[in-house]
Amino acid sequence: MPTDPMRTDKKARKPLPPGATLGVLGGGQLGRMFSQAASKMGYRVCVLDPAADSPAAEVSALHIKAGFDDPVALAELAEVCDAVTTEFENVPADSLRFLQNSIPVSPMPEAVEIAQNRNREKTFFKEHNLPVNRCAAITEASQIAAAFESMSGKAVIKTARFGYDGKGQQVCTSAAEVESAFAEFGGVECILEDFVPFDCEVSVVLARDIHGNVETFPVVENQHINSILDLCIVPARVPAAVLEKAQVIAASLAEALDYVGVLAIEMFVCGESISLNEIAPRPHNSGHYTMDACNYSQFDQQVRTLVGLPVARVDLHQPAVMLNVLGDLILANGFDWSNVQSVSNAHVHIYGKSEARVARKMAHINLLGDNVASLMAKAKSLKQL
Ligand code: AMP
């Protein structure tokens, strides 16, 4: 990817001092935790989000209540802020480009655009010789038979854009099933991926600064329930060679993107081999353990890379297991936060969402301990609470 001229300027720029105002596009829990990290470092945060009850706005100095493509709101954001980042990938790249004309923006719009579309993402991986499983873009039903034929007999069709937590995707065992899923998705651009019989899923969260220094957090093992992240285990229980390979692949992807900011990379592990699933151009749910288990969190690194500070060297203090708390749990009879808050070495982060809904991420719990086996036992008993 060609180096953008803004980046060259940014390289020369001095870090923004405490007291500067940082903008964040999106007002969910990731924006909230970014804002908390920023305020710890003395920065003010301005949130752009249309929702009146935004979890991020609740803890931030300023809130512009408007859509992400509202030109008046974007102009105000550029006026008020000294630099801007995003907490979600579906922000219009043109909004980032507009902001980039007057203030530093990270990550840059080109990287966000790649992460917004699964076909672009996979094409980028292939072009840079990064390991990726068989896949094919589907834009018309007539492409499905040949695409399915080239795979192993089991494949996953996914909408190219706007899918998350398993939404907009279906596992299929025949071309006919793929065709009906494609029709059900409204004939929008899709990707067909060969089904990966993985041993486990891992992710790497990293930060890259304006000088090109990369710092990767320890590799996380991810377990899902109904395609929603349920539990993360650190260090991931995979061979040391796989841990190292995952970090090397992640760092080379960040280099290839000439990325600035925090990047999360999800991967499938089969034996000793790795294939890339998807990237998120922002902190990630699987990196929440860093808030308690590391000397710097993924949000600290997001702030540092945005203001132009060098990435901090990262240490894992202790093994960790992170549990997501979904609305389902809070809606269940007899749920009581104090049961969880009374457990020792269980760090509870509550997102301040006004309403609990099924499958809505409401909080997470970081369990810290001496080893993963005992933490997994603790996680199990905590779930039973
Ligand atoms: P994604 O939205 O791409 O992260 O997919 C959600 C979940 O579906 C992943 O975490 C996997 O558990 C599963 N999944 C996605 N793609 C594949 C694939 N190609 N093969 C097997 N499982 C998959």
PDB file of C-alpha atoms in Angstrom, residues 197-371:
ATOM      1  CA  PRO A 197     -11.820 -27.878  10.613  1.00  0.00           C
ATOM      2  CA  PHE A 198      -9.789 -25.879  13.107  1.00  0.00           C
ATOM      3  CA  ASP A 199      -8.381 -27.118  16.413  1.00  0.00           C
ATOM      4  CA  CYS A 200      -8.916 -23.712  17.927  1.00  0.00           C
ATOM      5  CA  GLU A 201      -9.370 -20.049  17.162  1.00  0.00           C
ATOM      6  CA  VAL A 202      -6.821 -17.494  18.260  1.00  0.00           C
ATOM      7  CA  SER A 203      -6.363 -13.794  17.848  1.00  0.00           C
ATOM      8  CA  VAL A 204      -3.524 -11.354  18.045  1.00  0.00           C
ATOM      9  CA  VAL A 205      -4.048  -7.756  19.037  1.00  0.00           C
ATOM     10  CA  LEU A 206      -1.189  -5.427  18.203  1.00  0.00           C
ATOM     11  CA  ALA A 207      -0.351  -1.762  18.111  1.00  0.00           C
ATOM     12  CA  ARG A 208       1.762   0.014  15.499  1.00  0.00           C
ATOM     13  CA  ASP A 209       2.910   3.584  15.985  1.00  0.00           C
ATOM     14  CA  ILE A 210       3.587   6.382  13.489  1.00  0.00           C
ATOM     15  CA  HIS A 211       7.263   5.390  13.436  1.00  0.00           C
ATOM     16  CA  GLY A 212       6.410   1.840  12.341  1.00  0.00           C
ATOM     17  CA  ASN A 213       7.195   0.150  15.684  1.00  0.00           C
ATOM     18  CA  VAL A 214       4.966  -2.849  16.327  1.00  0.00           C
ATOM     19  CA  GLU A 215       4.085  -4.355  19.702  1.00  0.00           C
ATOM     20  CA  THR A 216       1.974  -7.499  19.773  1.00  0.00           C
ATOM     21  CA  PHE A 217       0.007  -8.565  22.825  1.00  0.00           C
ATOM     22  CA  PRO A 218       0.178 -12.248  23.831  1.00  0.00           C
ATOM     23  CA  VAL A 219      -1.837 -14.597  21.610  1.00  0.00           C
ATOM     24  CA  VAL A 220      -5.387 -15.258  22.853  1.00  0.00           C
ATOM     25  CA  GLU A 221      -7.393 -18.458  22.476  1.00  0.00           C
ATOM     26  CA  ASN A 222     -11.038 -17.707  21.727  1.00  0.00           C
ATOM     27  CA  GLN A 223     -14.078 -19.849  22.447  1.00  0.00           C
ATOM     28  CA  HIS A 224     -17.464 -18.942  21.002  1.00  0.00           C
ATOM     29  CA  ILE A 225     -21.035 -19.898  21.839  1.00  0.00           C
ATOM     30  CA  ASN A 226     -23.560 -19.358  19.035  1.00  0.00           C
ATOM     31  CA  SER A 227     -20.805 -17.494  17.129  1.00  0.00           C
ATOM     32  CA  ILE A 228     -20.476 -14.915  19.914  1.00  0.00           C
ATOM     33  CA  LEU A 229     -17.204 -14.708  21.802  1.00  0.00           C
ATOM     34  CA  ASP A 230     -17.757 -16.356  25.166  1.00  0.00           C
ATOM     35  CA  LEU A 231     -14.360 -16.830  26.716  1.00  0.00           C
ATOM     36  CA  CYS A 232     -10.718 -15.919  26.035  1.00  0.00           C
ATOM     37  CA  ILE A 233      -7.710 -17.766  27.382  1.00  0.00           C
ATOM     38  CA  VAL A 234      -4.241 -16.262  27.688  1.00  0.00           C
ATOM     39  CA  PRO A 235      -1.724 -17.609  26.956  1.00  0.00           C
ATOM     40  CA  ALA A 236      -3.430 -19.585  24.183  1.00  0.00           C
ATOM     41  CA  ARG A 237      -3.012 -23.350  24.615  1.00  0.00           C
ATOM     42  CA  VAL A 238      -1.235 -23.966  21.312  1.00  0.00           C
ATOM     43  CA  PRO A 239       2.347 -25.042  20.573  1.00  0.00           C
ATOM     44  CA  ALA A 240       5.022 -22.373  21.097  1.00  0.00           C
ATOM     45  CA  ALA A 241       5.804 -22.456  17.375  1.00  0.00           C
ATOM     46  CA  VAL A 242       2.191 -21.514  16.611  1.00  0.00           C
ATOM     47  CA  LEU A 243       2.262 -18.641  19.118  1.00  0.00           C
ATOM     48  CA  GLU A 244       5.342 -17.274  17.451  1.00  0.00           C
ATOM     49  CA  LYS A 245       3.999 -17.780  13.943  1.00  0.00           C
ATOM     50  CA  ALA A 246       0.741 -16.006  14.842  1.00  0.00           C
ATOM     51  CA  GLN A 247       2.617 -12.957  16.093  1.00  0.00           C
ATOM     52  CA  VAL A 248       4.900 -12.865  13.069  1.00  0.00           C
ATOM     53  CA  ILE A 249       1.932 -13.100  10.669  1.00  0.00           C
ATOM     54  CA  ALA A 250       0.078 -10.381  12.578  1.00  0.00           C
ATOM     55  CA  ALA A 251       3.064  -8.036  12.529  1.00  0.00           C
ATOM     56  CA  SER A 252       3.653  -8.557   8.814  1.00  0.00           C
ATOM     57  CA  LEU A 253      -0.002  -7.826   8.106  1.00  0.00           C
ATOM     58  CA  ALA A 254       0.277  -4.534  10.025  1.00  0.00           C
ATOM     59  CA  GLU A 255       3.428  -3.702   8.032  1.00  0.00           C
ATOM     60  CA  ALA A 256       1.708  -4.524   4.748  1.00  0.00           C
ATOM     61  CA  LEU A 257      -1.161  -2.192   5.654  1.00  0.00           C
ATOM     62  CA  ASP A 258       1.309   0.486   6.833  1.00  0.00           C
ATOM     63  CA  TYR A 259      -1.056   0.523   9.766  1.00  0.00           C
ATOM     64  CA  VAL A 260      -1.157   3.032  12.613  1.00  0.00           C
ATOM     65  CA  GLY A 261      -3.283   2.197  15.654  1.00  0.00           C
ATOM     66  CA  VAL A 262      -4.566  -0.986  17.271  1.00  0.00           C
ATOM     67  CA  LEU A 263      -5.323  -3.916  14.989  1.00  0.00           C
ATOM     68  CA  ALA A 264      -6.915  -7.261  15.885  1.00  0.00           C
ATOM     69  CA  ILE A 265      -6.374 -10.337  13.727  1.00  0.00           C
ATOM     70  CA  GLU A 266      -8.493 -13.470  14.103  1.00  0.00           C
ATOM     71  CA  MET A 267      -6.970 -16.760  12.994  1.00  0.00           C
ATOM     72  CA  PHE A 268      -7.804 -20.449  12.762  1.00  0.00           C
ATOM     73  CA  VAL A 269      -5.242 -22.963  14.015  1.00  0.00           C
ATOM     74  CA  CYS A 270      -5.055 -26.462  12.492  1.00  0.00           C
ATOM     75  CA  GLY A 271      -2.154 -28.410  13.992  1.00  0.00           C
ATOM     76  CA  GLU A 272       0.866 -26.216  13.359  1.00  0.00           C
ATOM     77  CA  SER A 273      -0.718 -24.238  10.563  1.00  0.00           C
ATOM     78  CA  ILE A 274      -2.591 -20.972  10.685  1.00  0.00           C
ATOM     79  CA  SER A 275      -5.090 -19.362   8.345  1.00  0.00           C
ATOM     80  CA  LEU A 276      -6.368 -15.825   8.657  1.00  0.00           C
ATOM     81  CA  ASN A 277     -10.054 -15.286   9.283  1.00  0.00           C
ATOM     82  CA  GLU A 278     -10.631 -11.555   9.632  1.00  0.00           C
ATOM     83  CA  ILE A 279      -9.250  -8.316  10.975  1.00  0.00           C
ATOM     84  CA  ALA A 280     -10.712  -5.492  13.033  1.00  0.00           C
ATOM     85  CA  PRO A 281      -9.102  -2.047  12.721  1.00  0.00           C
ATOM     86  CA  ARG A 282      -9.581  -1.244  16.393  1.00  0.00           C
ATOM     87  CA  PRO A 283      -9.321  -2.795  19.863  1.00  0.00           C
ATOM     88  CA  HIS A 284     -11.157  -6.083  20.082  1.00  0.00           C
ATOM     89  CA  ASN A 285     -13.268  -8.027  22.533  1.00  0.00           C
ATOM     90  CA  SER A 286     -10.539 -10.694  22.622  1.00  0.00           C
ATOM     91  CA  GLY A 287      -8.062  -8.053  23.836  1.00  0.00           C
ATOM     92  CA  HIS A 288     -10.031  -7.043  26.920  1.00  0.00           C
ATOM     93  CA  TYR A 289      -7.868  -9.244  29.152  1.00  0.00           C
ATOM     94  CA  THR A 290      -5.043  -6.723  28.594  1.00  0.00           C
ATOM     95  CA  MET A 291      -6.871  -4.255  30.878  1.00  0.00           C
ATOM     96  CA  ASP A 292      -5.919  -6.260  33.960  1.00  0.00           C
ATOM     97  CA  ALA A 293      -3.367  -8.859  32.896  1.00  0.00           C
ATOM     98  CA  CYS A 294      -0.856  -6.589  31.131  1.00  0.00           C
ATOM     99  CA  ASN A 295       1.161  -3.523  32.061  1.00  0.00           C
ATOM    100  CA  TYR A 296      -0.527  -1.617  29.197  1.00  0.00           C
ATOM    101  CA  SER A 297      -3.996  -2.331  27.805  1.00  0.00           C
ATOM    102  CA  GLN A 298      -5.073  -2.334  24.178  1.00  0.00           C
ATOM    103  CA  PHE A 299      -6.857   0.969  24.906  1.00  0.00           C
ATOM    104  CA  ASP A 300      -3.680   2.509  26.357  1.00  0.00           C
ATOM    105  CA  GLN A 301      -1.976   1.571  23.084  1.00  0.00           C
ATOM    106  CA  GLN A 302      -4.852   3.032  21.050  1.00  0.00           C
ATOM    107  CA  VAL A 303      -4.397   6.348  22.852  1.00  0.00           C
ATOM    108  CA  ARG A 304      -0.607   6.234  22.537  1.00  0.00           C
ATOM    109  CA  THR A 305      -0.627   5.512  18.806  1.00  0.00           C
ATOM    110  CA  LEU A 306      -3.284   8.176  18.192  1.00  0.00           C
ATOM    111  CA  VAL A 307      -1.442  10.956  20.011  1.00  0.00           C
ATOM    112  CA  GLY A 308       1.855  10.079  18.358  1.00  0.00           C
ATOM    113  CA  LEU A 309       3.601   8.430  21.313  1.00  0.00           C
ATOM    114  CA  PRO A 310       5.705   5.317  20.705  1.00  0.00           C
ATOM    115  CA  VAL A 311       3.971   1.991  21.383  1.00  0.00           C
ATOM    116  CA  ALA A 312       4.672   0.741  24.904  1.00  0.00           C
ATOM    117  CA  ARG A 313       6.483  -2.575  25.408  1.00  0.00           C
ATOM    118  CA  VAL A 314       3.965  -5.058  26.742  1.00  0.00           C
ATOM    119  CA  ASP A 315       4.297  -7.628  29.527  1.00  0.00           C
ATOM    120  CA  LEU A 316       1.745 -10.180  30.653  1.00  0.00           C
ATOM    121  CA  HIS A 317       1.688 -10.093  34.453  1.00  0.00           C
ATOM    122  CA  GLN A 318      -0.372 -13.243  34.886  1.00  0.00           C
ATOM    123  CA  PRO A 319      -2.366 -15.806  32.895  1.00  0.00           C
ATOM    124  CA  ALA A 320      -5.942 -14.638  32.352  1.00  0.00           C
ATOM    125  CA  VAL A 321      -9.375 -15.866  31.333  1.00  0.00           C
ATOM    126  CA  MET A 322     -11.900 -13.317  30.102  1.00  0.00           C
ATOM    127  CA  LEU A 323     -15.618 -14.008  30.225  1.00  0.00           C
ATOM    128  CA  ASN A 324     -18.162 -11.984  28.302  1.00  0.00           C
ATOM    129  CA  VAL A 325     -21.369 -11.116  30.114  1.00  0.00           C
ATOM    130  CA  LEU A 326     -24.310 -10.986  27.723  1.00  0.00           C
ATOM    131  CA  GLY A 327     -27.724  -9.503  28.353  1.00  0.00           C
ATOM    132  CA  ASP A 328     -29.184 -13.028  28.561  1.00  0.00           C
ATOM    133  CA  LEU A 329     -27.446 -13.518  31.876  1.00  0.00           C
ATOM    134  CA  ILE A 330     -28.566 -10.224  33.349  1.00  0.00           C
ATOM    135  CA  LEU A 331     -32.162 -10.898  32.312  1.00  0.00           C
ATOM    136  CA  ALA A 332     -32.079 -14.308  34.019  1.00  0.00           C
ATOM    137  CA  ASN A 333     -33.935 -14.736  37.295  1.00  0.00           C
ATOM    138  CA  GLY A 334     -31.826 -14.080  40.356  1.00  0.00           C
ATOM    139  CA  PHE A 335     -28.902 -12.423  38.582  1.00  0.00           C
ATOM    140  CA  ASP A 336     -26.916 -10.336  41.038  1.00  0.00           C
ATOM    141  CA  TRP A 337     -23.747  -8.412  40.149  1.00  0.00           C
ATOM    142  CA  SER A 338     -22.476  -8.642  43.708  1.00  0.00           C
ATOM    143  CA  ASN A 339     -22.114 -12.428  43.345  1.00  0.00           C
ATOM    144  CA  VAL A 340     -19.530 -11.798  40.644  1.00  0.00           C
ATOM    145  CA  GLN A 341     -18.004  -8.722  42.239  1.00  0.00           C
ATOM    146  CA  SER A 342     -17.343 -10.664  45.428  1.00  0.00           C
ATOM    147  CA  VAL A 343     -15.072 -13.203  43.708  1.00  0.00           C
ATOM    148  CA  SER A 344     -11.395 -12.507  44.365  1.00  0.00           C
ATOM    149  CA  ASN A 345      -9.222 -11.610  41.398  1.00  0.00           C
ATOM    150  CA  ALA A 346     -12.284 -11.243  39.170  1.00  0.00           C
ATOM    151  CA  HIS A 347     -12.091  -7.802  37.571  1.00  0.00           C
ATOM    152  CA  VAL A 348     -15.545  -6.765  36.400  1.00  0.00           C
ATOM    153  CA  HIS A 349     -15.912  -4.134  33.669  1.00  0.00           C
ATOM    154  CA  ILE A 350     -19.504  -2.969  33.213  1.00  0.00           C
ATOM    155  CA  TYR A 351     -20.340  -0.991  30.074  1.00  0.00           C
ATOM    156  CA  GLY A 352     -23.178   1.142  31.473  1.00  0.00           C
ATOM    157  CA  LYS A 353     -25.703   0.153  28.788  1.00  0.00           C
ATOM    158  CA  SER A 354     -29.186   1.329  29.617  1.00  0.00           C
ATOM    159  CA  GLU A 355     -30.944  -1.882  28.624  1.00  0.00           C
ATOM    160  CA  ALA A 356     -29.987  -5.555  28.808  1.00  0.00           C
ATOM    161  CA  ARG A 357     -30.973  -7.488  25.662  1.00  0.00           C
ATOM    162  CA  VAL A 358     -30.402 -11.069  24.584  1.00  0.00           C
ATOM    163  CA  ALA A 359     -26.924 -11.466  23.002  1.00  0.00           C
ATOM    164  CA  ARG A 360     -26.000  -7.854  23.837  1.00  0.00           C
ATOM    165  CA  LYS A 361     -22.520  -7.464  25.318  1.00  0.00           C
ATOM    166  CA  MET A 362     -23.041  -5.821  28.727  1.00  0.00           C
ATOM    167  CA  ALA A 363     -19.773  -6.403  30.585  1.00  0.00           C
ATOM    168  CA  HIS A 364     -16.733  -8.616  30.804  1.00  0.00           C
ATOM    169  CA  ILE A 365     -14.861 -10.252  33.647  1.00  0.00           C
ATOM    170  CA  ASN A 366     -11.105 -10.743  33.696  1.00  0.00           C
ATOM    171  CA  LEU A 367     -10.017 -13.602  35.918  1.00  0.00           C
ATOM    172  CA  LEU A 368      -6.345 -13.579  36.856  1.00  0.00           C
ATOM    173  CA  GLY A 369      -4.410 -16.450  38.373  1.00  0.00           C
ATOM    174  CA  ASP A 370      -1.328 -18.611  38.331  1.00  0.00           C
ATOM    175  CA  ASN A 371      -2.323 -20.996  35.568  1.00  0.00           C
TER     176      ASN A 371
END
